[in-house]
mmCIF file of N, CA and C in Angstrom:
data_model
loop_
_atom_site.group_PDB
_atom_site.id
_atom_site.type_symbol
_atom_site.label_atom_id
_atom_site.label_comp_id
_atom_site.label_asym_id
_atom_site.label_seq_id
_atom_site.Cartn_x
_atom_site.Cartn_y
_atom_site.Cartn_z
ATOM 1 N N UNK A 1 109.730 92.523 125.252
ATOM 2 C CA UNK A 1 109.220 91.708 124.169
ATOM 3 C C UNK A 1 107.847 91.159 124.534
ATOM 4 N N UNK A 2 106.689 91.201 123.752
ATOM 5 C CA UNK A 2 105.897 90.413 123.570
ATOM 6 C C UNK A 2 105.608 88.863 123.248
ATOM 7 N N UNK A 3 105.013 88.548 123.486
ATOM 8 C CA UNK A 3 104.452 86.909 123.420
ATOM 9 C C UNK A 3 104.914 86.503 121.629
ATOM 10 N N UNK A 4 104.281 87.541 120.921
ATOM 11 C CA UNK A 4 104.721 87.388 119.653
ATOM 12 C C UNK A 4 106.076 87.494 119.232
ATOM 13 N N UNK A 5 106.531 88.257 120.265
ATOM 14 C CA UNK A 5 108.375 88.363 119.684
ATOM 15 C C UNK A 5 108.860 89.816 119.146
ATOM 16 N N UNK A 6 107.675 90.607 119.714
ATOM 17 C CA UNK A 6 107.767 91.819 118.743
ATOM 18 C C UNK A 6 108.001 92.858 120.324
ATOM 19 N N UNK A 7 108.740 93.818 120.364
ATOM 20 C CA UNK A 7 109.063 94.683 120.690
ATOM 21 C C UNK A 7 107.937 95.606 121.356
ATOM 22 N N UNK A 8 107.906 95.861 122.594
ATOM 23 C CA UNK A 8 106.665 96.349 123.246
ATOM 24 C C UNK A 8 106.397 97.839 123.175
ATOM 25 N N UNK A 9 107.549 98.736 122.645
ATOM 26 C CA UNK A 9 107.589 99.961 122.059
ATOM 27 C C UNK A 9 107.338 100.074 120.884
ATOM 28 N N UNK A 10 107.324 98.537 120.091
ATOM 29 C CA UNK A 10 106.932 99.159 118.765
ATOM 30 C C UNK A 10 105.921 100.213 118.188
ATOM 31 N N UNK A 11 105.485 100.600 117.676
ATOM 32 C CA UNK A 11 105.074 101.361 116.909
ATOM 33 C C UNK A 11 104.375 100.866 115.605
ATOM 34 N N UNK A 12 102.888 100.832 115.159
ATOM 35 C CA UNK A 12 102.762 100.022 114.070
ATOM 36 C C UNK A 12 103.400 100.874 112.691
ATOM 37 N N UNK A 13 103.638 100.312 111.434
ATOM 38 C CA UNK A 13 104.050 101.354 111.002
ATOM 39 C C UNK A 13 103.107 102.152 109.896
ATOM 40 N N UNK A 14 103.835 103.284 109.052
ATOM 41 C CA UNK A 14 102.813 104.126 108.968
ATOM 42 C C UNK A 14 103.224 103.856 107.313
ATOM 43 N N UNK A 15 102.408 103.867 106.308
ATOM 44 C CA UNK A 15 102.608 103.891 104.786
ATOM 45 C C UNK A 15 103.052 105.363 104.542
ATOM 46 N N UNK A 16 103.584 105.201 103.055
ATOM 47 C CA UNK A 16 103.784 107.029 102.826
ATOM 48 C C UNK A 16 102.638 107.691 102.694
ATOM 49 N N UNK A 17 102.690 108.435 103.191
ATOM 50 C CA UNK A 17 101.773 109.637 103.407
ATOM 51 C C UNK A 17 100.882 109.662 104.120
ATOM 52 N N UNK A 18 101.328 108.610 105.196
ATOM 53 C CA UNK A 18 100.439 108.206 106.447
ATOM 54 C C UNK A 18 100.231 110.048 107.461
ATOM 55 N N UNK A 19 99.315 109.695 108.444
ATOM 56 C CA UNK A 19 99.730 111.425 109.533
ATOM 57 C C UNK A 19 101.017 111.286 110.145
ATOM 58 N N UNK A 20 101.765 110.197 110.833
ATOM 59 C CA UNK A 20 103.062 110.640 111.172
ATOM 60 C C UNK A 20 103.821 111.333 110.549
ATOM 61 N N UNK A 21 104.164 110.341 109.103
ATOM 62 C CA UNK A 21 105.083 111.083 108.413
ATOM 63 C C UNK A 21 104.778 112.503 107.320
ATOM 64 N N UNK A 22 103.874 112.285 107.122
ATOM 65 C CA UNK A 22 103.642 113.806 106.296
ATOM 66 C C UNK A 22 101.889 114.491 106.596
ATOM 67 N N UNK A 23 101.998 115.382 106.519
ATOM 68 C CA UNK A 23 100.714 116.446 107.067
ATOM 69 C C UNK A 23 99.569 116.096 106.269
ATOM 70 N N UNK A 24 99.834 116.185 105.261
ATOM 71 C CA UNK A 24 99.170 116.079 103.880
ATOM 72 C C UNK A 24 98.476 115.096 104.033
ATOM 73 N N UNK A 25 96.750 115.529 103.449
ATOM 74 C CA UNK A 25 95.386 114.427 103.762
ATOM 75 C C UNK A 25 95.905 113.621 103.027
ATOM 76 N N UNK A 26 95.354 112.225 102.963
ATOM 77 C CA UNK A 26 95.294 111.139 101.961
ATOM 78 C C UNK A 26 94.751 111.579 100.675
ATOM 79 N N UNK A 27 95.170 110.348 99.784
ATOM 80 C CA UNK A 27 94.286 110.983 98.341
ATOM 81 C C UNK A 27 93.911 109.893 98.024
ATOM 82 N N UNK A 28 92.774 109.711 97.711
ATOM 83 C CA UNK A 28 92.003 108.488 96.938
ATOM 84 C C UNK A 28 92.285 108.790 95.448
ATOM 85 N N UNK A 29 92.701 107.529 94.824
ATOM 86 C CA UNK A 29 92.449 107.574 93.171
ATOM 87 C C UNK A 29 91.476 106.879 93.063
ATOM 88 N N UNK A 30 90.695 107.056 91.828
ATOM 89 C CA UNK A 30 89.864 106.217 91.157
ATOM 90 C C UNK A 30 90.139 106.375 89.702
ATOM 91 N N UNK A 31 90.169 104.844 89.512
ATOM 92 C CA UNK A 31 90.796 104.374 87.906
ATOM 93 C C UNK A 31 89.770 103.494 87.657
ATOM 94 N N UNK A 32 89.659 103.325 86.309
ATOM 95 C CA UNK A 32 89.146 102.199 85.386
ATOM 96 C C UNK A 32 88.837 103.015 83.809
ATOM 97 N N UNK A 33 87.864 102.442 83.257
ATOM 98 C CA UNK A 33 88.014 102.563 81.972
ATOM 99 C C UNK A 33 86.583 103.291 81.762
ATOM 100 N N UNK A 34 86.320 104.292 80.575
ATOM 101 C CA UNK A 34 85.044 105.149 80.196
ATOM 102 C C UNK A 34 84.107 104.329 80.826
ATOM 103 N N UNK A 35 83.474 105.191 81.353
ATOM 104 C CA UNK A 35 81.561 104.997 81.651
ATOM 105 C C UNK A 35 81.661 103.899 82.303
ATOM 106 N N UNK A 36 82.656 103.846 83.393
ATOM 107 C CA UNK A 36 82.185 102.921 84.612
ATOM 108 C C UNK A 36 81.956 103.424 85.968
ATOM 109 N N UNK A 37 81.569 103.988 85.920
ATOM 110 C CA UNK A 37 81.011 105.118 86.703
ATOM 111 C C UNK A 37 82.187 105.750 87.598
ATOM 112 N N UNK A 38 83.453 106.387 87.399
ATOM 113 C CA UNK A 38 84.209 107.143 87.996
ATOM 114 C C UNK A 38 83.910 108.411 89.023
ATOM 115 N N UNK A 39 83.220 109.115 87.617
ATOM 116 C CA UNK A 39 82.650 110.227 88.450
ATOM 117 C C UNK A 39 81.541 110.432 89.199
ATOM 118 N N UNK A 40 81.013 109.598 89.017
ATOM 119 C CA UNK A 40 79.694 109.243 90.041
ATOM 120 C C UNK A 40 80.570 109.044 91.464
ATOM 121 N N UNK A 41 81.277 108.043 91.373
ATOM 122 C CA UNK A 41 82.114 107.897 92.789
ATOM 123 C C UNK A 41 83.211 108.993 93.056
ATOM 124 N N UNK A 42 83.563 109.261 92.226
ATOM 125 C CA UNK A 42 84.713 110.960 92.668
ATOM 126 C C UNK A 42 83.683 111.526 93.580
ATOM 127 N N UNK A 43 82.494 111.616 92.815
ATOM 128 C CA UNK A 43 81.626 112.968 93.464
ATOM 129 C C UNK A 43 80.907 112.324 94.766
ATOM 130 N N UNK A 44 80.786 111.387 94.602
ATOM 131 C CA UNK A 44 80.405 110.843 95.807
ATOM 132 C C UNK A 44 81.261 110.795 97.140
ATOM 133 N N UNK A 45 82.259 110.353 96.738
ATOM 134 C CA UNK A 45 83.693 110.464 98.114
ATOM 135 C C UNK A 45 83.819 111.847 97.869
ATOM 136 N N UNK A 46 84.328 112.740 97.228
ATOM 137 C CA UNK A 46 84.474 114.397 97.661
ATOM 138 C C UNK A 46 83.195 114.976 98.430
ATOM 139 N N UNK A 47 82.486 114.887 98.169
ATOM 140 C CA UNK A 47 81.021 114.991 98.848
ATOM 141 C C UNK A 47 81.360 114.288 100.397
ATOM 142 N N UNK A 48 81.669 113.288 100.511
ATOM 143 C CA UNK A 48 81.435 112.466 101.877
ATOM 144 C C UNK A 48 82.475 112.836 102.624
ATOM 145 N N UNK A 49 83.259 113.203 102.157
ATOM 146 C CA UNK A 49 85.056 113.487 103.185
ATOM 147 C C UNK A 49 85.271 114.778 102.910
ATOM 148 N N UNK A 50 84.617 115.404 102.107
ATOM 149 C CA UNK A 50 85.033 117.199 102.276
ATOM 150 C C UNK A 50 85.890 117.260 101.271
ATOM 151 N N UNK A 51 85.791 116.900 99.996
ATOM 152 C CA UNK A 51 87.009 116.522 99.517
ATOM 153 C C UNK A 51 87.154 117.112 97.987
ATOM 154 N N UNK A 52 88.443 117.028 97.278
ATOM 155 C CA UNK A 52 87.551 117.732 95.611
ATOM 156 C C UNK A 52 88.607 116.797 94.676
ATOM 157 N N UNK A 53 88.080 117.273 93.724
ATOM 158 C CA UNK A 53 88.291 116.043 92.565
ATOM 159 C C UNK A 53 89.210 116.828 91.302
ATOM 160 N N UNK A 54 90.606 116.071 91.623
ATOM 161 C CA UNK A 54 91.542 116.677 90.777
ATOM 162 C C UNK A 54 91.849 115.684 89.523
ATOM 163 N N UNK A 55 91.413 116.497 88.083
ATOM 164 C CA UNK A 55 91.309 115.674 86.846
ATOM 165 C C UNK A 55 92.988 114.843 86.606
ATOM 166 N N UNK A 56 92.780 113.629 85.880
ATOM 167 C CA UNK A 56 94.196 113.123 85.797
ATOM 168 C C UNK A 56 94.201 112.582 84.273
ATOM 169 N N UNK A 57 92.838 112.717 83.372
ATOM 170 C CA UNK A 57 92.604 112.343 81.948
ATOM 171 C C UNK A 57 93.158 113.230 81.312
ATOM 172 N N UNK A 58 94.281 112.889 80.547
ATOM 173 C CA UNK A 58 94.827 113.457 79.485
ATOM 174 C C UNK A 58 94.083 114.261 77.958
ATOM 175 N N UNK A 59 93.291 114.061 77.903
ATOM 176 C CA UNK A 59 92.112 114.436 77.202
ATOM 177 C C UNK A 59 91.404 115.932 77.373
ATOM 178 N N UNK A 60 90.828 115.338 78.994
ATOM 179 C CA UNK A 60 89.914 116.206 79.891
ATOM 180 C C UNK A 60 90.707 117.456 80.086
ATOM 181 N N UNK A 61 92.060 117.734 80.244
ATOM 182 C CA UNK A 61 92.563 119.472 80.205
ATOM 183 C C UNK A 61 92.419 119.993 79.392
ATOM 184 N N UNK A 62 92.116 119.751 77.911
ATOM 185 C CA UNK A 62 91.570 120.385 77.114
ATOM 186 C C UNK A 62 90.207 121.412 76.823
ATOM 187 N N UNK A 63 89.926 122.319 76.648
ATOM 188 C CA UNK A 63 88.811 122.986 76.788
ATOM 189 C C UNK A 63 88.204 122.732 75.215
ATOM 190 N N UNK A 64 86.912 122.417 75.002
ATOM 191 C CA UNK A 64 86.188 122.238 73.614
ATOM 192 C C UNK A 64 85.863 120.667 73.374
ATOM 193 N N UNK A 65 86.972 120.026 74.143
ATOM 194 C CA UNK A 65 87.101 118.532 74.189
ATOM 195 C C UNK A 65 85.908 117.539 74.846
ATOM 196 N N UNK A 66 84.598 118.265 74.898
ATOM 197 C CA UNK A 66 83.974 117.445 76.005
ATOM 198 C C UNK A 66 83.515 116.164 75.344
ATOM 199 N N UNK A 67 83.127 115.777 73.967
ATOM 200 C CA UNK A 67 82.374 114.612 72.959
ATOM 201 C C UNK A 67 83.637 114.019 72.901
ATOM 202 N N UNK A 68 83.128 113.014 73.617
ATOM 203 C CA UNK A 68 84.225 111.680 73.084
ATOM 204 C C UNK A 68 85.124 111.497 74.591
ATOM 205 N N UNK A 69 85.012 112.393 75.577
ATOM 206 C CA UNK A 69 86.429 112.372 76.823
ATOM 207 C C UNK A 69 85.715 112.146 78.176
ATOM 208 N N UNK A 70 84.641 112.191 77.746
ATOM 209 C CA UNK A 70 83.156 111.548 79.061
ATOM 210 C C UNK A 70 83.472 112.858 80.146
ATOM 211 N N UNK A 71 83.574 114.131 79.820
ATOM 212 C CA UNK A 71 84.446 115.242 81.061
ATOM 213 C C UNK A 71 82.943 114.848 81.641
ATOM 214 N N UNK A 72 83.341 115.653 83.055
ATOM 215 C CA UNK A 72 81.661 115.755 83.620
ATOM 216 C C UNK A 72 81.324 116.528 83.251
ATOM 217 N N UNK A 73 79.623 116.603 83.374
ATOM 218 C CA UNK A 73 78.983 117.570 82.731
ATOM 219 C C UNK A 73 79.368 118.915 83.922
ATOM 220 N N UNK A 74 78.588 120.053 83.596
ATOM 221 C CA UNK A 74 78.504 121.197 84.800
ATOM 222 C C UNK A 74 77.923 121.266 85.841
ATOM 223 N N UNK A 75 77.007 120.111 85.942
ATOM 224 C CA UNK A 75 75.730 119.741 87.009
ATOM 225 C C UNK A 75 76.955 118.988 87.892
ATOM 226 N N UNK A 76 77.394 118.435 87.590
ATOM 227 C CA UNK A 76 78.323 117.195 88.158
ATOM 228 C C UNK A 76 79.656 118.124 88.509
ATOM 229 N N UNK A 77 80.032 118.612 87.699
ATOM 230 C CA UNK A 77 80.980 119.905 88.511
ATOM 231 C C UNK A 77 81.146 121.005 89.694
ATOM 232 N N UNK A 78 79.353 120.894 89.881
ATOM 233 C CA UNK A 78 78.876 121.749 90.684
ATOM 234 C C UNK A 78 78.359 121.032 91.735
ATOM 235 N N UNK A 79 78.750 119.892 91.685
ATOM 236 C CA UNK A 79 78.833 118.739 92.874
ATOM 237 C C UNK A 79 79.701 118.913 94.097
ATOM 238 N N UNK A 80 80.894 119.259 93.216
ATOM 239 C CA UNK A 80 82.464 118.580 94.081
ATOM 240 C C UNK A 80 83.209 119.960 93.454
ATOM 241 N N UNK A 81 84.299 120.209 94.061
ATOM 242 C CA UNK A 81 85.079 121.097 93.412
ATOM 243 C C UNK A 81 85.886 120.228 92.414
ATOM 244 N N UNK A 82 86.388 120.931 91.356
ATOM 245 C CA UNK A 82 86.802 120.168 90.605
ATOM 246 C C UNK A 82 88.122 120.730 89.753
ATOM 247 N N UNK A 83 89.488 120.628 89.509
ATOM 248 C CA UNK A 83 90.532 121.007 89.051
ATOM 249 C C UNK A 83 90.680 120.127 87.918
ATOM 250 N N UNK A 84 91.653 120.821 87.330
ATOM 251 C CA UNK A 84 92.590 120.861 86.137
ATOM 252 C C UNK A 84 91.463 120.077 84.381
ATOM 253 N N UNK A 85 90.045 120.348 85.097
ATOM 254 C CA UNK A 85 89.682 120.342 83.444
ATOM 255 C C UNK A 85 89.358 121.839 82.593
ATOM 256 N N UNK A 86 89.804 121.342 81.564
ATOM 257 C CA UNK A 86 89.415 122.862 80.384
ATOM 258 C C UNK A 86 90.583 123.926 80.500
ATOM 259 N N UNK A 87 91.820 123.333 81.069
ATOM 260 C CA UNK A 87 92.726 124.120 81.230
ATOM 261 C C UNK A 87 93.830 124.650 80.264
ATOM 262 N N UNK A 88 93.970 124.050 79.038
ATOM 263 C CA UNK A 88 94.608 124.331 78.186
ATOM 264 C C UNK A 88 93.637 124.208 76.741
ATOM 265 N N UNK A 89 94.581 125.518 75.602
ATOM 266 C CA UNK A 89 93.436 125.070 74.050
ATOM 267 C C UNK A 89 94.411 123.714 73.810
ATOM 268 N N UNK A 90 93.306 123.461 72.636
ATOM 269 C CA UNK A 90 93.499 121.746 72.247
ATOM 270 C C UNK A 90 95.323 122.096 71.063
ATOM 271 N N UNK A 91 95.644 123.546 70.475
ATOM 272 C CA UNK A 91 96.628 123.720 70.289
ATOM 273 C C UNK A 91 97.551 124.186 71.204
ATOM 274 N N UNK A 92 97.339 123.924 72.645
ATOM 275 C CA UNK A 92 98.773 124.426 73.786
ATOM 276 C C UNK A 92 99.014 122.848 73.881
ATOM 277 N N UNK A 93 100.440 123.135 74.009
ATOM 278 C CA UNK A 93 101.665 121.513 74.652
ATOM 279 C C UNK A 93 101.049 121.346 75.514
ATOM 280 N N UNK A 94 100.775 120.832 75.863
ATOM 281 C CA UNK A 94 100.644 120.711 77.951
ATOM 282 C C UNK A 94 100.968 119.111 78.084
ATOM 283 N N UNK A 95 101.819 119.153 78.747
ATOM 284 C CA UNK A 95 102.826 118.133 79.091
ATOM 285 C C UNK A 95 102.942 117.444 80.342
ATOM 286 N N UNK A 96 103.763 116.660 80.974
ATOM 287 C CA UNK A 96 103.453 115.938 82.390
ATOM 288 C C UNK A 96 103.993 117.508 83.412
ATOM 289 N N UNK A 97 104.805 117.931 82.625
ATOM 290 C CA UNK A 97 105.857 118.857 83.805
ATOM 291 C C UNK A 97 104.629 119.909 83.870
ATOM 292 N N UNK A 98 104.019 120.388 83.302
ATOM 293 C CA UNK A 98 103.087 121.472 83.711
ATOM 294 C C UNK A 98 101.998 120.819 84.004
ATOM 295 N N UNK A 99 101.168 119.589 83.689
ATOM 296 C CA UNK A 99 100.609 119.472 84.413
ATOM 297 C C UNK A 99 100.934 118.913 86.123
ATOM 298 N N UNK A 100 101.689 118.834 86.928
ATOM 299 C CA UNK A 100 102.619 118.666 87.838
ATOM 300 C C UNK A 100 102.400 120.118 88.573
ATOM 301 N N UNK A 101 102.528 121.141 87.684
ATOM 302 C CA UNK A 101 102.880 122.312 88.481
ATOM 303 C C UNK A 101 101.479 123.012 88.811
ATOM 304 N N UNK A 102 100.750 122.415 87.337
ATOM 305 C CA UNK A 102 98.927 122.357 87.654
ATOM 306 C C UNK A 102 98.524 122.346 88.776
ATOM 307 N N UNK A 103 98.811 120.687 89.369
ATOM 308 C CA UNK A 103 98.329 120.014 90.078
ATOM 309 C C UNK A 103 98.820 120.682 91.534
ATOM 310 N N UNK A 104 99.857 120.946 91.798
ATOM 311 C CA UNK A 104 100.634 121.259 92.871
ATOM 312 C C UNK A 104 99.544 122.399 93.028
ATOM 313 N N UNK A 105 99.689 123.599 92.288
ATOM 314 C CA UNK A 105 98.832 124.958 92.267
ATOM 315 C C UNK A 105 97.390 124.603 92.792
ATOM 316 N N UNK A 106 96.739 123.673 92.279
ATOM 317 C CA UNK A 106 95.376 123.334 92.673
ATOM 318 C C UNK A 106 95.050 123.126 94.071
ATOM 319 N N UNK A 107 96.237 122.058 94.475
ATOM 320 C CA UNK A 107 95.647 121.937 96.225
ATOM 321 C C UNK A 107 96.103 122.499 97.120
#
């Protein structure tokens, strides 16, 4: 035991999806609301950590959809790698379960 009371083998512990427990890099989200600069910072952290930028706007899988859904432009695509926009027409279902299987496929 330590001075603190804590166990001298401890181990600090690890969150899910820490490197002990699973292989798998971390994933940064970035949330907030239109035109606060999201993708400026997606592209900025994929850029800085080697990293790519998997879409999560319900909108943005749509292909034709770009007025009105802020997608990035192609300049900005050609930044960062970038998944699951323009992936379905604006008449396909696309639902949580396929996008899931999207997402899985992507990384």
């Amino acid at each position: 035991m330590t001075a603190g009371g804590e166990r001298e083998d401890a181990r600090p512990p690890v969150v899910a999806g820490g490197e002990r427990d699973n292989p798998r890099p971390p994933v940064v989200v970035v949330t907030g609301p239109t035109s606060a600069g999201k993708t400026h910072l997606a592209i900025a952290l994929a850029r800085r950590f080697d990293g790519e930028i998997v879409n999560a706007d319900s909108m943005q899988v749509y292909r034709g959809m770009d007025i009105g859904t802020a997608k990035p432009t192609v300049d900005e695509q050609a930044q960062a790698p970038h998944h699951l926009l323009d992936v379905a027409a604006p008449d396909f279902p696309y639902n949580a379960g396929r996008y899931v299987h999207d997402a899985r496929t992507a990384a």
